PDB file of C-alpha atoms in Angstrom:
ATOM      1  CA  UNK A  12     -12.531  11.887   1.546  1.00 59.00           C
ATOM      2  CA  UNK A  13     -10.900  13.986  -1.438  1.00 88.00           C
ATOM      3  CA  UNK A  14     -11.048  12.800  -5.133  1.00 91.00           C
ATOM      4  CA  UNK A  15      -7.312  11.393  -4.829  1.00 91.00           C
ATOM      5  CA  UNK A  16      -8.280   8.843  -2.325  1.00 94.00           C
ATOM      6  CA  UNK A  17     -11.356   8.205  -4.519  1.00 95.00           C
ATOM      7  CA  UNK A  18      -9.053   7.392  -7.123  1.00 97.00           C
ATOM      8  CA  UNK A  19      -6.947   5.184  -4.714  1.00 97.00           C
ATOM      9  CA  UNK A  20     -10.039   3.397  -3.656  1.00 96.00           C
ATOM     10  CA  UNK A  21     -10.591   2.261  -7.697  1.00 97.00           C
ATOM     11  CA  UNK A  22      -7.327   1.283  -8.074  1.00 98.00           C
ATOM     12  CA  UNK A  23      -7.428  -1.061  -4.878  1.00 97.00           C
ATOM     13  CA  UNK A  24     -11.216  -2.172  -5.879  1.00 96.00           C
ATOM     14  CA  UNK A  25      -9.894  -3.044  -9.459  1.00 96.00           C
ATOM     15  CA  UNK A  26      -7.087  -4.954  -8.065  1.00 97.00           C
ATOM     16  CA  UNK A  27      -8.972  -7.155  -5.858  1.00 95.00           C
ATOM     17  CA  UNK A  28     -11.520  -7.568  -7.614  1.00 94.00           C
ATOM     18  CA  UNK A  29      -9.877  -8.731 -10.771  1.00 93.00           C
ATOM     19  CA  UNK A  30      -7.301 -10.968  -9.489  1.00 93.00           C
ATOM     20  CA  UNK A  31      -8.101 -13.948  -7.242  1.00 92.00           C
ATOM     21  CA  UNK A  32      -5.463 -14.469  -4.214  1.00 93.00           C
ATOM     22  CA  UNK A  33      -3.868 -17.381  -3.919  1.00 96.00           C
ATOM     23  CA  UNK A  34      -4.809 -19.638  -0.692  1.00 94.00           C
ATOM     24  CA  UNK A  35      -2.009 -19.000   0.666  1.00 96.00           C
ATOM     25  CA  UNK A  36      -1.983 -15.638   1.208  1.00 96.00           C
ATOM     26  CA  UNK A  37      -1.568 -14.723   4.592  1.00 96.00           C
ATOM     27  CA  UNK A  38      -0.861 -11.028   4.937  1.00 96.00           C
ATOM     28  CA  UNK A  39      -0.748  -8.103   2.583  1.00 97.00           C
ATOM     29  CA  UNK A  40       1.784  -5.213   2.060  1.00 97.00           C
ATOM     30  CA  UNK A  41       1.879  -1.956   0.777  1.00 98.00           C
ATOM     31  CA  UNK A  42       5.379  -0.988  -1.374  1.00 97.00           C
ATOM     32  CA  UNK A  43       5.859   2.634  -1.142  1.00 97.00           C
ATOM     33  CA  UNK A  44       8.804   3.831  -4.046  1.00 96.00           C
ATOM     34  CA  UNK A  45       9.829   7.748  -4.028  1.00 93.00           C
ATOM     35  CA  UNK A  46       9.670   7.907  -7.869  1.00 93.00           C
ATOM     36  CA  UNK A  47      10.721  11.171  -7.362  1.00 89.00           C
ATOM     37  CA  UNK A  48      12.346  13.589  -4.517  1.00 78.00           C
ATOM     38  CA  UNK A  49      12.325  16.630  -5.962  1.00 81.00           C
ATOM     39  CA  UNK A  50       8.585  16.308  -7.561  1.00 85.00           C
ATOM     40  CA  UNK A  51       7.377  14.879  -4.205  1.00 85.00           C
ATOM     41  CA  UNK A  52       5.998  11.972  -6.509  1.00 92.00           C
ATOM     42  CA  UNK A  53       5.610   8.323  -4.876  1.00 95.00           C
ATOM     43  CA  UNK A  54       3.972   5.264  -5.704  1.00 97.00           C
ATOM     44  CA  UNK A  55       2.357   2.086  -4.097  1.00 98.00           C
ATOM     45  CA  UNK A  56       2.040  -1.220  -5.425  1.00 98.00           C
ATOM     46  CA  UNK A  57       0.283  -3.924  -3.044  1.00 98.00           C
ATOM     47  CA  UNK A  58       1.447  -7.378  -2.733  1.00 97.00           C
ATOM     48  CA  UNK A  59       0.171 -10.650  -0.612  1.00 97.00           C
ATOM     49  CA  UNK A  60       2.487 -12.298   0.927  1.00 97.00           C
ATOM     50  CA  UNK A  61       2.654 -16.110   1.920  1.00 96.00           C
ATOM     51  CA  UNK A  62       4.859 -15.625   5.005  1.00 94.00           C
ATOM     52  CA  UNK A  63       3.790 -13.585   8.019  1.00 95.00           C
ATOM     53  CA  UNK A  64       5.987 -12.959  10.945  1.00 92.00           C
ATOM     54  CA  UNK A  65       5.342  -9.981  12.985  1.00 88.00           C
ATOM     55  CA  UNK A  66       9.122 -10.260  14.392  1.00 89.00           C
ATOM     56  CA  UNK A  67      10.641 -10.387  10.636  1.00 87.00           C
ATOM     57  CA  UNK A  68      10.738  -7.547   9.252  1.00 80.00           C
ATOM     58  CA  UNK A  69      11.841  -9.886   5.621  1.00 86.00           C
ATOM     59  CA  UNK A  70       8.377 -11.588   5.640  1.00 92.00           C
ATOM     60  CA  UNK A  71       6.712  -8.971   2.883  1.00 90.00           C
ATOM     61  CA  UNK A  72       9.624 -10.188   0.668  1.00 90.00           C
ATOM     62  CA  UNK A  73       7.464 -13.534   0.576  1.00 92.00           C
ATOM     63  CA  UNK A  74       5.481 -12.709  -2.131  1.00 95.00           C
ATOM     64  CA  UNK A  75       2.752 -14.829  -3.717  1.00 97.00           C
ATOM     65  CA  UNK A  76       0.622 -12.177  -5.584  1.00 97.00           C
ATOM     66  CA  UNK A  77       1.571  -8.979  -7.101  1.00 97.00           C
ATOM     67  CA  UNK A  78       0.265  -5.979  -8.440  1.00 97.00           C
ATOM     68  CA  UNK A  79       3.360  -5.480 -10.472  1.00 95.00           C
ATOM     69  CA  UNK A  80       3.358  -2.466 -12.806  1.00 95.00           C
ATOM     70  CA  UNK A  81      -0.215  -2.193 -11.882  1.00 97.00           C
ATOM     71  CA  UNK A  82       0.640   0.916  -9.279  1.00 97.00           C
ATOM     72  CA  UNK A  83      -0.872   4.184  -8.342  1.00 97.00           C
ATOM     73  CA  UNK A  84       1.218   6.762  -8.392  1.00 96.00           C
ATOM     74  CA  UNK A  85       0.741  10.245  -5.794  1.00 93.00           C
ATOM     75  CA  UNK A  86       2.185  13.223  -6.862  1.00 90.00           C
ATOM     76  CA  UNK A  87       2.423  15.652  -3.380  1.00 85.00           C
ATOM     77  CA  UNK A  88       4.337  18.692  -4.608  1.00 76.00           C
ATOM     78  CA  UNK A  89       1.714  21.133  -3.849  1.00 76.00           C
ATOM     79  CA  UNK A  90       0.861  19.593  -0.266  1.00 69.00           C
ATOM     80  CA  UNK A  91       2.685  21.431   2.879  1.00 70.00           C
ATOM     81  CA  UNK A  92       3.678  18.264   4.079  1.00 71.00           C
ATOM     82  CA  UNK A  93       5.516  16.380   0.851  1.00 75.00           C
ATOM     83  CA  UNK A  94       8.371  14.074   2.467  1.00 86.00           C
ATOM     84  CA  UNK A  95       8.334  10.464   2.614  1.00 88.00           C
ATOM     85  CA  UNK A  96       7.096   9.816   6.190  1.00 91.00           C
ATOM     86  CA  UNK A  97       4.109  11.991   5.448  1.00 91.00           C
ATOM     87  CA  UNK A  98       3.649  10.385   2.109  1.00 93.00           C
ATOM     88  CA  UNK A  99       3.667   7.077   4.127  1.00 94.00           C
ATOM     89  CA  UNK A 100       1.422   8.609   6.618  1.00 95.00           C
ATOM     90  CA  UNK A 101      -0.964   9.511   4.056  1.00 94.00           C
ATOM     91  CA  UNK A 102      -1.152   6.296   2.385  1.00 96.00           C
ATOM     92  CA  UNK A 103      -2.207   4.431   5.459  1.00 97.00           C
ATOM     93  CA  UNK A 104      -4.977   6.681   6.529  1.00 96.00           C
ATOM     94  CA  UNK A 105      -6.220   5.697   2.841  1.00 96.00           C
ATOM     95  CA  UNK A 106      -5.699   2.223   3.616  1.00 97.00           C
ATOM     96  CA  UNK A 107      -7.110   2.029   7.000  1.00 96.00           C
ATOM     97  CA  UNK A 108      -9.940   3.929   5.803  1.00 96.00           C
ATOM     98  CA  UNK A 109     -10.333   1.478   2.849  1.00 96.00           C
ATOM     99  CA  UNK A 110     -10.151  -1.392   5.417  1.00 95.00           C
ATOM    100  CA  UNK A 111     -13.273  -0.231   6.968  1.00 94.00           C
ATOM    101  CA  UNK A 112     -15.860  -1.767   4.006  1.00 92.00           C
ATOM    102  CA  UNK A 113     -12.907  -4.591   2.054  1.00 91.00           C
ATOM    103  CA  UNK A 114     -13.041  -7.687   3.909  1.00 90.00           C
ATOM    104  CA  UNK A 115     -10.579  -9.199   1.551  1.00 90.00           C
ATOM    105  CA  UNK A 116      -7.623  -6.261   3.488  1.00 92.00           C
ATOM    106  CA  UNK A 117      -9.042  -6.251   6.956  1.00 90.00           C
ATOM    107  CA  UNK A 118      -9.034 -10.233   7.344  1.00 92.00           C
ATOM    108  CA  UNK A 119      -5.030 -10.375   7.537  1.00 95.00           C
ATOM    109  CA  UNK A 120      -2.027  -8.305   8.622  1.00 96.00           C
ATOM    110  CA  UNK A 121      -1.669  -5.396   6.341  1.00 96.00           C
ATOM    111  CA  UNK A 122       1.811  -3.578   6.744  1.00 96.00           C
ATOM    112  CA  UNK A 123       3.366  -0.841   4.605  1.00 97.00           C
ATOM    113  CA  UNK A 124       6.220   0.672   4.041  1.00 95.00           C
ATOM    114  CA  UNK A 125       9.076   2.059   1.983  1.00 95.00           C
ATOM    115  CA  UNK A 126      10.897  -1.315  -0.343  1.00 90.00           C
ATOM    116  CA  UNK A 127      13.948  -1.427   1.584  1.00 84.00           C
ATOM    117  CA  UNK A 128      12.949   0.338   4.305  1.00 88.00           C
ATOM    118  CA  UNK A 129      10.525  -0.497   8.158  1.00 89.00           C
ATOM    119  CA  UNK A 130       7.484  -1.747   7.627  1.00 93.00           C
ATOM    120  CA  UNK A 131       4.405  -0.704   9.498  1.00 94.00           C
ATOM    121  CA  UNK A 132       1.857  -2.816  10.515  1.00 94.00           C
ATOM    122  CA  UNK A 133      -1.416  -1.173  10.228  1.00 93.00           C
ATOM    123  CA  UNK A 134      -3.084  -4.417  11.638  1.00 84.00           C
ATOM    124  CA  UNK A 135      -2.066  -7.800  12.532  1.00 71.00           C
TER     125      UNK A 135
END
C-alpha cells in the first residue's frame, strides 16, 4: 500500500486503540464528508453504532462511540479519479484491507458511506 493509506492505518490504530467501545456496540460506520468539491478534499470519521439493521438504512445514526473531530482528512486533487464515488471507493479498499489484521472492525458489520447519503456495507 502507498504512504496515504499508511497514514490511514495510524489514524484507525490510534482510534481503537485509545478508546474502549462500549458493550454495546454492534456495528461500525464510516462518515464520508466532501469538505471540499472543488479541492477534491474529503474526510472520514468512524463511529460504532448500537443499532444494526441491514434493512435500515437509519441504523448508523445510532451512535454510541464517536471519533468526533478526531478525522482523517484525503485530499484527491491530483488523482485521475477525484469524485465522491471514487473517494468512497477508495476508502473502503483501505478499510477492507485494514480489516484483514483488526479484529476489533472485522467482528461486526462495517458500512460506509456519505452522512446523508447510502450506506455500503462492506461486511455484515
Amino acid at each position: 500500500m502507498n504512504e496515504i493509506y499508511t497514514e490511514f492505518e495510524n489514524w484507525l490504530d490510534s482510534l481503537l486503540e485509545n478508546n474502549n467501545m462500549p458493550d454495546e456496540t454492534l456495528a461500525f460506520c464510516f462518515n464520508l464528508y466532501e469538505e471540499s468539491s472543488e479541492d477534491s478534499v474529503y474526510s472520514v470519521q468512524l463511529v460504532a453504532c448500537d443499532k444494526f439493521d441491514k434493512d435500515d438504512s437509519d441504523w448508523a445514526c445510532e451512535e454510541c462511540w464517536s471519533s468526533e473531530e478526531d478525522i482523517f482528512y484525503i485530499e484527491l486533487s491530483d488523482e485521475q479519479d477525484k469524485d465522491w464515488k471514487s473517494a468512497q471507493e477508495l476508502i473502503k479498499s483501505w478499510v477492507q484491507e485494514y480489516m484483514k489484521t483488526c479484529d476489533t472492525l472485522s467482528a461486526k458489520p462495517v458500512a460506509i458511506g456519505f452522512i446523508d447519503g447510502d450506506l455500503e456495507l462492506i461486511n455484515s
